[in-house]
mmCIF file of C-alpha atoms in Angstrom:
data_model
loop_
_atom_site.group_PDB
_atom_site.id
_atom_site.type_symbol
_atom_site.label_atom_id
_atom_site.label_comp_id
_atom_site.label_asym_id
_atom_site.label_seq_id
_atom_site.Cartn_x
_atom_site.Cartn_y
_atom_site.Cartn_z
ATOM 1 C CA UNK P 1495 -0.021 0.017 0.049
ATOM 2 C CA UNK P 1496 2.833 2.482 -0.656
ATOM 3 C CA UNK P 1497 1.895 5.895 -1.727
ATOM 4 C CA UNK P 1498 3.355 6.372 -5.283
ATOM 5 C CA UNK P 1499 2.004 10.080 -5.778
ATOM 6 C CA UNK P 1500 -1.269 11.152 -7.370
ATOM 7 C CA UNK P 1501 0.577 11.760 -10.832
ATOM 8 C CA UNK P 1502 1.521 8.037 -11.162
ATOM 9 C CA UNK P 1503 -1.890 6.971 -10.037
ATOM 10 C CA UNK P 1504 -4.018 9.392 -12.062
ATOM 11 C CA UNK P 1505 -2.345 10.057 -15.277
ATOM 12 C CA UNK P 1506 -3.161 6.705 -16.919
ATOM 13 C CA UNK P 1507 -6.917 7.030 -15.780
ATOM 14 C CA UNK P 1508 -8.097 10.581 -16.646
ATOM 15 C CA UNK P 1509 -10.993 8.941 -18.518
ATOM 16 C CA UNK P 1510 -12.446 7.643 -15.243
ATOM 17 C CA UNK P 1511 -13.975 10.914 -13.965
ATOM 18 C CA UNK P 1512 -15.303 14.356 -15.164
ATOM 19 C CA UNK P 1513 -13.557 17.547 -14.232
ATOM 20 C CA UNK P 1514 -16.606 18.990 -12.385
ATOM 21 C CA UNK P 1515 -18.184 18.615 -9.026
ATOM 22 C CA UNK P 1516 -16.898 17.389 -5.774
ATOM 23 C CA UNK P 1517 -15.664 13.902 -7.053
ATOM 24 C CA UNK P 1518 -12.431 15.039 -8.436
ATOM 25 C CA UNK P 1519 -11.138 16.974 -5.363
ATOM 26 C CA UNK P 1520 -11.943 14.010 -3.313
ATOM 27 C CA UNK P 1521 -10.082 11.651 -5.369
ATOM 28 C CA UNK P 1522 -7.023 13.919 -5.074
ATOM 29 C CA UNK P 1523 -7.346 13.883 -1.278
ATOM 30 C CA UNK P 1524 -6.924 9.984 -1.424
ATOM 31 C CA UNK P 1525 -4.359 9.963 -4.057
ATOM 32 C CA UNK P 1526 -2.272 12.558 -2.139
ATOM 33 C CA UNK P 1527 -1.932 10.073 0.797
ATOM 34 C CA UNK P 1528 -1.472 6.347 0.788
ATOM 35 C CA UNK P 1529 -4.046 3.850 1.756
ATOM 36 C CA UNK P 1530 -1.822 2.862 4.580
ATOM 37 C CA UNK P 1531 -2.037 6.539 5.912
ATOM 38 C CA UNK P 1532 -5.991 6.301 6.101
ATOM 39 C CA UNK P 1533 -5.930 2.782 7.750
ATOM 40 C CA UNK P 1534 -3.264 3.807 10.309
ATOM 41 C CA UNK P 1535 -5.034 7.132 11.245
ATOM 42 C CA UNK P 1536 -8.816 5.918 11.624
ATOM 43 C CA UNK P 1537 -8.990 7.682 14.965
ATOM 44 C CA UNK P 1538 -8.670 11.011 13.010
ATOM 45 C CA UNK P 1539 -11.750 10.287 10.916
ATOM 46 C CA UNK P 1540 -14.063 8.855 13.512
ATOM 47 C CA UNK P 1541 -15.864 11.815 14.844
ATOM 48 C CA UNK P 1542 -16.953 14.879 12.733
ATOM 49 C CA UNK P 1543 -16.221 18.260 14.626
ATOM 50 C CA UNK P 1544 -17.037 21.493 12.710
ATOM 51 C CA UNK P 1545 -15.447 23.668 15.416
ATOM 52 C CA UNK P 1546 -11.915 22.418 14.099
ATOM 53 C CA UNK P 1547 -10.483 25.015 11.892
ATOM 54 C CA UNK P 1548 -7.711 24.994 9.238
ATOM 55 C CA UNK P 1549 -4.782 25.807 11.898
ATOM 56 C CA UNK P 1550 -4.438 22.125 12.817
ATOM 57 C CA UNK P 1551 -1.079 20.377 11.887
ATOM 58 C CA UNK P 1552 -2.864 17.962 9.478
ATOM 59 C CA UNK P 1553 -4.946 19.482 6.703
ATOM 60 C CA UNK P 1554 -6.562 16.180 6.190
ATOM 61 C CA UNK P 1555 -8.276 16.408 9.483
ATOM 62 C CA UNK P 1556 -9.491 19.991 8.635
ATOM 63 C CA UNK P 1557 -10.963 18.735 5.355
ATOM 64 C CA UNK P 1558 -12.723 15.966 7.212
ATOM 65 C CA UNK P 1559 -14.234 18.462 9.652
ATOM 66 C CA UNK P 1560 -15.543 20.840 7.139
ATOM 67 C CA UNK P 1561 -19.194 21.852 7.365
ATOM 68 C CA UNK P 1562 -21.587 19.901 5.451
ATOM 69 C CA UNK P 1563 -25.135 18.938 5.341
ATOM 70 C CA UNK P 1564 -27.215 15.863 4.057
ATOM 71 C CA UNK P 1565 -29.928 17.931 2.265
ATOM 72 C CA UNK P 1566 -32.510 15.274 1.400
ATOM 73 C CA UNK P 1567 -32.815 11.579 0.453
ATOM 74 C CA UNK P 1568 -32.112 12.161 -3.265
ATOM 75 C CA UNK P 1569 -28.791 13.860 -2.392
ATOM 76 C CA UNK P 1570 -27.772 11.125 -0.015
ATOM 77 C CA UNK P 1571 -28.304 8.539 -2.829
ATOM 78 C CA UNK P 1572 -26.258 10.641 -5.169
ATOM 79 C CA UNK P 1573 -23.388 11.161 -2.777
ATOM 80 C CA UNK P 1574 -23.488 7.478 -1.925
ATOM 81 C CA UNK P 1575 -23.294 6.450 -5.561
ATOM 82 C CA UNK P 1576 -20.177 8.821 -5.966
ATOM 83 C CA UNK P 1577 -18.628 7.424 -2.938
ATOM 84 C CA UNK P 1578 -18.827 3.937 -4.587
ATOM 85 C CA UNK P 1579 -17.516 5.045 -7.728
ATOM 86 C CA UNK P 1580 -14.597 6.606 -6.025
ATOM 87 C CA UNK P 1581 -13.654 3.230 -4.356
ATOM 88 C CA UNK P 1582 -13.937 1.765 -7.864
ATOM 89 C CA UNK P 1583 -11.551 4.487 -9.380
ATOM 90 C CA UNK P 1584 -9.024 3.782 -6.534
ATOM 91 C CA UNK P 1585 -9.110 0.104 -7.096
ATOM 92 C CA UNK P 1586 -8.776 0.705 -10.847
ATOM 93 C CA UNK P 1587 -5.701 2.995 -10.285
ATOM 94 C CA UNK P 1588 -3.948 0.456 -8.069
ATOM 95 C CA UNK P 1589 -4.250 2.578 -5.046
ATOM 96 C CA UNK P 1590 -4.427 -0.416 -2.809
ATOM 97 C CA UNK P 1591 -1.377 -2.032 -4.250
ATOM 98 C CA UNK P 1592 -1.402 -5.847 -4.665
ATOM 99 C CA UNK P 1593 -4.428 -6.215 -2.346
ATOM 100 C CA UNK P 1594 -6.832 -6.051 -5.041
ATOM 101 C CA UNK P 1595 -9.515 -7.908 -3.052
ATOM 102 C CA UNK P 1596 -10.089 -5.529 -0.287
ATOM 103 C CA UNK P 1597 -11.994 -6.958 2.881
ATOM 104 C CA UNK P 1598 -15.502 -5.915 3.309
ATOM 105 C CA UNK P 1599 -14.661 -3.794 6.322
ATOM 106 C CA UNK P 1600 -11.907 -1.990 4.575
ATOM 107 C CA UNK P 1601 -13.966 -1.269 1.525
ATOM 108 C CA UNK P 1602 -16.825 0.021 3.769
ATOM 109 C CA UNK P 1603 -14.309 2.182 5.641
ATOM 110 C CA UNK P 1604 -13.009 3.833 2.452
ATOM 111 C CA UNK P 1605 -16.482 4.136 1.150
ATOM 112 C CA UNK P 1606 -17.805 5.940 4.267
ATOM 113 C CA UNK P 1607 -14.663 8.289 4.260
ATOM 114 C CA UNK P 1608 -15.110 9.076 0.592
ATOM 115 C CA UNK P 1609 -18.864 9.830 1.286
ATOM 116 C CA UNK P 1610 -17.894 12.106 4.185
ATOM 117 C CA UNK P 1611 -15.279 14.037 2.044
ATOM 118 C CA UNK P 1612 -17.759 14.405 -0.639
ATOM 119 C CA UNK P 1613 -20.307 16.203 1.425
ATOM 120 C CA UNK P 1614 -17.547 18.444 2.652
ATOM 121 C CA UNK P 1615 -16.177 19.129 -0.822
ATOM 122 C CA UNK P 1616 -19.533 19.742 -2.260
ATOM 123 C CA UNK P 1617 -20.355 22.513 0.287
ATOM 124 C CA UNK P 1618 -16.797 24.016 0.062
ATOM 125 C CA UNK P 1619 -15.145 23.334 -3.292
ATOM 126 C CA UNK P 1620 -15.371 25.762 -6.210
ATOM 127 C CA UNK P 1621 -14.983 25.410 -9.846
ATOM 128 C CA UNK P 1622 -12.007 26.207 -11.927
ATOM 129 C CA UNK P 1623 -12.671 27.882 -15.346
ATOM 130 C CA UNK P 1624 -10.670 28.940 -18.281
ATOM 131 C CA UNK P 1625 -11.324 31.052 -21.440
ATOM 132 C CA UNK P 1626 -11.721 28.929 -24.580
ATOM 133 C CA UNK P 1627 -12.275 29.696 -28.202
ATOM 134 C CA UNK P 1628 -15.272 32.233 -28.769
ATOM 135 C CA UNK P 1629 -18.339 30.720 -30.174
ATOM 136 C CA UNK P 1630 -20.273 31.555 -33.289
ATOM 137 C CA UNK P 1631 -22.130 34.524 -31.604
ATOM 138 C CA UNK P 1632 -18.968 36.438 -31.320
ATOM 139 C CA UNK P 1633 -19.128 39.532 -33.644
ATOM 140 C CA UNK P 1634 -16.034 41.421 -32.453
ATOM 141 C CA UNK P 1635 -17.482 43.107 -29.367
ATOM 142 C CA UNK P 1636 -16.798 42.310 -25.727
ATOM 143 C CA UNK P 1637 -20.515 41.644 -24.950
ATOM 144 C CA UNK P 1638 -20.950 39.164 -27.689
ATOM 145 C CA UNK P 1639 -18.082 37.149 -26.589
ATOM 146 C CA UNK P 1640 -20.545 35.748 -23.794
ATOM 147 C CA UNK P 1641 -23.566 35.306 -25.848
ATOM 148 C CA UNK P 1642 -24.852 32.321 -27.655
ATOM 149 C CA UNK P 1643 -24.863 28.656 -26.801
ATOM 150 C CA UNK P 1644 -21.171 28.147 -27.008
ATOM 151 C CA UNK P 1645 -19.670 29.112 -23.541
ATOM 152 C CA UNK P 1646 -16.327 30.924 -23.938
ATOM 153 C CA UNK P 1647 -15.808 30.290 -20.204
ATOM 154 C CA UNK P 1648 -15.378 26.612 -19.566
ATOM 155 C CA UNK P 1649 -15.202 24.493 -16.311
ATOM 156 C CA UNK P 1650 -11.976 22.553 -16.486
ATOM 157 C CA UNK P 1651 -11.826 21.284 -12.831
ATOM 158 C CA UNK P 1652 -12.712 21.844 -9.102
ATOM 159 C CA UNK P 1653 -10.571 22.938 -6.332
ATOM 160 C CA UNK P 1654 -10.823 22.570 -2.359
ATOM 161 C CA UNK P 1655 -8.645 25.454 -0.865
ATOM 162 C CA UNK P 1656 -8.472 26.232 2.777
ATOM 163 C CA UNK P 1657 -9.106 30.072 2.527
ATOM 164 C CA UNK P 1658 -11.808 30.053 -0.143
ATOM 165 C CA UNK P 1659 -13.805 27.637 1.835
ATOM 166 C CA UNK P 1660 -14.077 30.272 4.693
ATOM 167 C CA UNK P 1661 -15.957 32.927 2.802
ATOM 168 C CA UNK P 1662 -19.728 33.052 3.054
ATOM 169 C CA UNK P 1663 -22.057 33.609 0.257
ATOM 170 C CA UNK P 1664 -23.714 36.925 -0.687
ATOM 171 C CA UNK P 1665 -26.340 37.260 -3.296
ATOM 172 C CA UNK P 1666 -24.833 40.866 -3.697
ATOM 173 C CA UNK P 1667 -21.158 39.737 -3.659
ATOM 174 C CA UNK P 1668 -18.551 42.315 -2.993
ATOM 175 C CA UNK P 1669 -15.592 40.354 -4.612
ATOM 176 C CA UNK P 1670 -14.821 38.650 -7.859
ATOM 177 C CA UNK P 1671 -12.445 35.775 -8.487
ATOM 178 C CA UNK P 1672 -10.365 34.348 -11.355
ATOM 179 C CA UNK P 1673 -7.834 31.393 -11.726
ATOM 180 C CA UNK P 1674 -4.208 31.394 -12.604
ATOM 181 C CA UNK P 1675 -3.050 27.990 -12.902
ATOM 182 C CA UNK P 1676 -3.623 26.378 -9.608
ATOM 183 C CA UNK P 1677 -4.044 29.724 -7.874
ATOM 184 C CA UNK P 1678 -7.508 31.381 -7.157
ATOM 185 C CA UNK P 1679 -7.374 35.108 -7.005
ATOM 186 C CA UNK P 1680 -10.049 36.989 -5.018
ATOM 187 C CA UNK P 1681 -10.230 40.758 -5.268
ATOM 188 C CA UNK P 1682 -12.654 43.511 -4.280
ATOM 189 C CA UNK P 1683 -15.009 44.525 -6.932
ATOM 190 C CA UNK P 1684 -16.200 47.774 -5.103
ATOM 191 C CA UNK P 1685 -15.051 49.523 -2.015
ATOM 192 C CA UNK P 1686 -15.524 47.245 1.127
ATOM 193 C CA UNK P 1687 -16.221 49.346 4.252
ATOM 194 C CA UNK P 1688 -14.481 48.803 7.532
ATOM 195 C CA UNK P 1689 -16.248 45.988 9.318
ATOM 196 C CA UNK P 1690 -18.152 44.872 6.272
ATOM 197 C CA UNK P 1691 -17.976 41.059 5.540
ATOM 198 C CA UNK P 1692 -15.870 39.871 2.509
ATOM 199 C CA UNK P 1693 -18.052 37.511 0.725
ATOM 200 C CA UNK P 1694 -18.007 34.978 -2.090
ATOM 201 C CA UNK P 1695 -20.458 34.139 -4.938
ATOM 202 C CA UNK P 1696 -22.203 30.760 -4.749
ATOM 203 C CA UNK P 1697 -24.077 31.120 -8.094
ATOM 204 C CA UNK P 1698 -27.185 33.286 -7.310
ATOM 205 C CA UNK P 1699 -27.577 36.996 -8.036
ATOM 206 C CA UNK P 1700 -30.288 38.781 -6.330
ATOM 207 C CA UNK P 1701 -31.341 40.958 -9.171
ATOM 208 C CA UNK P 1702 -31.860 37.929 -11.489
ATOM 209 C CA UNK P 1703 -33.666 35.483 -9.333
ATOM 210 C CA UNK P 1704 -36.294 35.872 -6.521
ATOM 211 C CA UNK P 1705 -35.427 35.149 -2.969
ATOM 212 C CA UNK P 1706 -37.298 31.952 -2.574
ATOM 213 C CA UNK P 1707 -35.897 30.587 -5.761
ATOM 214 C CA UNK P 1708 -32.502 31.486 -4.664
ATOM 215 C CA UNK P 1709 -32.874 29.582 -1.399
ATOM 216 C CA UNK P 1710 -33.927 26.449 -3.281
ATOM 217 C CA UNK P 1711 -31.090 26.606 -5.679
ATOM 218 C CA UNK P 1712 -28.532 27.345 -2.941
ATOM 219 C CA UNK P 1713 -29.825 24.551 -0.611
ATOM 220 C CA UNK P 1714 -29.841 26.817 2.368
ATOM 221 C CA UNK P 1715 -31.518 29.963 3.723
ATOM 222 C CA UNK P 1716 -29.029 32.847 2.745
ATOM 223 C CA UNK P 1717 -28.555 35.594 5.426
ATOM 224 C CA UNK P 1718 -27.004 38.236 3.183
ATOM 225 C CA UNK P 1719 -28.325 41.644 3.110
ATOM 226 C CA UNK P 1720 -30.034 41.267 -0.161
ATOM 227 C CA UNK P 1721 -31.839 38.251 1.070
ATOM 228 C CA UNK P 1722 -32.630 39.635 4.610
ATOM 229 C CA UNK P 1723 -34.206 42.768 3.024
ATOM 230 C CA UNK P 1724 -35.524 40.916 0.150
ATOM 231 C CA UNK P 1725 -34.159 43.183 -2.643
ATOM 232 C CA UNK P 1726 -36.095 43.238 -5.706
ATOM 233 C CA UNK P 1727 -35.212 42.169 -9.252
ATOM 234 C CA UNK P 1728 -33.321 44.346 -11.613
ATOM 235 C CA UNK P 1729 -36.166 46.023 -13.416
ATOM 236 C CA UNK P 1730 -37.732 47.011 -10.138
ATOM 237 C CA UNK P 1731 -34.653 48.640 -8.827
ATOM 238 C CA UNK P 1732 -34.059 52.498 -8.640
ATOM 239 C CA UNK P 1733 -32.150 54.023 -11.560
ATOM 240 C CA UNK P 1734 -30.877 57.402 -12.867
ATOM 241 C CA UNK P 1735 -33.508 59.244 -14.893
ATOM 242 C CA UNK P 1736 -32.371 61.315 -18.001
ATOM 243 C CA UNK P 1737 -33.132 64.614 -16.124
ATOM 244 C CA UNK P 1738 -31.120 63.474 -13.098
ATOM 245 C CA UNK P 1739 -28.197 62.484 -15.525
ATOM 246 C CA UNK P 1740 -28.185 65.750 -17.141
ATOM 247 C CA UNK P 1741 -28.310 67.866 -13.984
ATOM 248 C CA UNK P 1742 -26.465 65.751 -11.363
ATOM 249 C CA UNK P 1743 -24.631 63.012 -13.035
ATOM 250 C CA UNK P 1744 -22.752 64.346 -16.156
ATOM 251 C CA UNK P 1745 -19.429 62.902 -15.318
ATOM 252 C CA UNK P 1746 -20.941 59.481 -14.664
ATOM 253 C CA UNK P 1747 -23.042 59.574 -17.798
ATOM 254 C CA UNK P 1748 -19.989 60.561 -19.950
ATOM 255 C CA UNK P 1749 -17.974 57.745 -18.522
ATOM 256 C CA UNK P 1750 -20.897 55.239 -18.927
ATOM 257 C CA UNK P 1751 -20.816 56.169 -22.698
ATOM 258 C CA UNK P 1752 -17.218 55.518 -22.721
ATOM 259 C CA UNK P 1753 -17.715 52.087 -21.224
ATOM 260 C CA UNK P 1754 -20.164 51.276 -24.033
ATOM 261 C CA UNK P 1755 -17.411 52.411 -26.522
ATOM 262 C CA UNK P 1756 -14.761 50.214 -24.920
ATOM 263 C CA UNK P 1757 -17.266 47.204 -25.197
ATOM 264 C CA UNK P 1758 -17.988 47.765 -28.855
ATOM 265 C CA UNK P 1759 -14.224 48.178 -29.556
ATOM 266 C CA UNK P 1760 -13.240 45.061 -27.651
ATOM 267 C CA UNK P 1761 -11.031 47.331 -25.626
ATOM 268 C CA UNK P 1762 -10.844 45.001 -22.438
ATOM 269 C CA UNK P 1763 -8.367 47.191 -20.419
ATOM 270 C CA UNK P 1764 -10.568 50.293 -21.258
ATOM 271 C CA UNK P 1765 -13.580 48.299 -19.851
ATOM 272 C CA UNK P 1766 -11.754 47.441 -16.636
ATOM 273 C CA UNK P 1767 -10.545 51.089 -16.066
ATOM 274 C CA UNK P 1768 -14.019 52.487 -17.059
ATOM 275 C CA UNK P 1769 -15.842 50.168 -14.655
ATOM 276 C CA UNK P 1770 -13.512 51.119 -11.760
ATOM 277 C CA UNK P 1771 -14.187 54.860 -12.637
ATOM 278 C CA UNK P 1772 -17.914 54.383 -12.723
ATOM 279 C CA UNK P 1773 -17.676 52.773 -9.204
ATOM 280 C CA UNK P 1774 -16.063 55.988 -7.840
ATOM 281 C CA UNK P 1775 -18.518 58.243 -9.754
ATOM 282 C CA UNK P 1776 -21.899 56.462 -9.095
ATOM 283 C CA UNK P 1777 -22.512 57.783 -5.562
ATOM 284 C CA UNK P 1778 -25.279 55.349 -4.679
ATOM 285 C CA UNK P 1779 -25.597 52.275 -2.390
ATOM 286 C CA UNK P 1780 -26.938 48.958 -3.442
ATOM 287 C CA UNK P 1781 -29.464 47.999 -4.515
ATOM 288 C CA UNK P 1782 -29.371 50.117 -7.640
ATOM 289 C CA UNK P 1783 -29.555 49.280 -11.308
ATOM 290 C CA UNK P 1784 -26.621 51.370 -12.442
ATOM 291 C CA UNK P 1785 -24.284 49.326 -10.189
ATOM 292 C CA UNK P 1786 -25.051 46.056 -11.878
ATOM 293 C CA UNK P 1787 -23.506 46.424 -15.353
ATOM 294 C CA UNK P 1788 -20.221 47.976 -14.389
ATOM 295 C CA UNK P 1789 -19.546 45.347 -11.681
ATOM 296 C CA UNK P 1790 -20.586 42.569 -14.088
ATOM 297 C CA UNK P 1791 -17.996 43.849 -16.842
ATOM 298 C CA UNK P 1792 -15.370 44.578 -14.220
ATOM 299 C CA UNK P 1793 -15.555 40.763 -13.455
ATOM 300 C CA UNK P 1794 -15.536 39.864 -17.144
ATOM 301 C CA UNK P 1795 -12.645 42.016 -17.910
ATOM 302 C CA UNK P 1796 -10.467 41.003 -15.056
ATOM 303 C CA UNK P 1797 -11.082 37.358 -15.832
ATOM 304 C CA UNK P 1798 -10.274 37.944 -19.370
ATOM 305 C CA UNK P 1799 -6.890 39.802 -18.735
ATOM 306 C CA UNK P 1800 -5.703 37.873 -15.783
ATOM 307 C CA UNK P 1801 -7.399 34.470 -15.674
ATOM 308 C CA UNK P 1802 -6.649 31.023 -17.220
ATOM 309 C CA UNK P 1803 -6.806 30.698 -21.135
ATOM 310 C CA UNK P 1804 -6.489 27.842 -23.491
ATOM 311 C CA UNK P 1805 -3.719 27.974 -26.062
ATOM 312 C CA UNK P 1806 -6.571 28.809 -28.717
ATOM 313 C CA UNK P 1807 -7.823 31.673 -26.611
ATOM 314 C CA UNK P 1808 -4.200 33.015 -25.940
ATOM 315 C CA UNK P 1809 -3.857 33.246 -29.758
ATOM 316 C CA UNK P 1810 -7.354 34.773 -30.117
ATOM 317 C CA UNK P 1811 -6.621 37.457 -27.557
ATOM 318 C CA UNK P 1812 -3.331 38.403 -29.065
ATOM 319 C CA UNK P 1813 -4.999 38.893 -32.545
ATOM 320 C CA UNK P 1814 -7.477 41.028 -30.957
ATOM 321 C CA UNK P 1815 -4.885 43.062 -29.235
ATOM 322 C CA UNK P 1816 -2.993 43.493 -32.610
ATOM 323 C CA UNK P 1817 -6.048 44.287 -34.578
ATOM 324 C CA UNK P 1818 -8.620 46.151 -32.295
ATOM 325 C CA UNK P 1819 -12.283 46.700 -33.542
ATOM 326 C CA UNK P 1820 -12.666 50.211 -34.951
ATOM 327 C CA UNK P 1821 -15.833 52.164 -34.319
ATOM 328 C CA UNK P 1822 -17.058 55.587 -35.041
#
């Protein structure tokens, strides 16, 4: 049962599992350690204690004690099936060495451990994405890069990281994140006040989905400000009138027109800079319609400029930089 390293175990068996969801991070948890390690340290994985943080000496104990919930019967069956499949993958990879016929008790132990890790990973892992070749809807403008059925942003894996798992959700998230190789970068997308919680995005925006639907999709009752105060959908939010723009918000309106120009010209650096300027000029607190689009394009532009890219997209972006779209 020697640990031969996850590369030797996994590289010949990449066809066994998809790159999304909690299954892959859990497989990596096992292949990072030997089967002997888990058998000799059963006492570490006997009792679940959510009060144990990441400051313990053994990160594996921290992962084991991550917060998780058995949501419903269907969810339990799904996670149990994945746990069974993980044990199958480990056998196929030769994880257990020459002992191909594991005893019933040992199989049950690894199956229960896989199930437990899956629950924690499902609640605390996040997707890794990269930019791929634009789809047929792309017409040379930054907005059409994200339109159509062909997603330019593709999920290429999942990660379970000690710090990202600590951030709570907000349906009005004040950060954005992108991925650089094996690193996840989290940065503020607006000014965060002293004492304000730094939050992460679990997949639900308050302005696109009603609160009741968000709660169902998230699988828990979110306690962010947008949910507690039941903020409305986008079309119901306050906005700037034409008269107000002309009399009070001339600088903001000018910069907003400049953002549209940068979007049409595929000037991604210009989009990022304009979004930052609009955040300083807007002078309103959420919820407000005029906060939504600049924050969205700040997210898009920073992911485009600094995030993971396929070889094909690297070539595409260099061509765009060398031949920017010209508009009147």
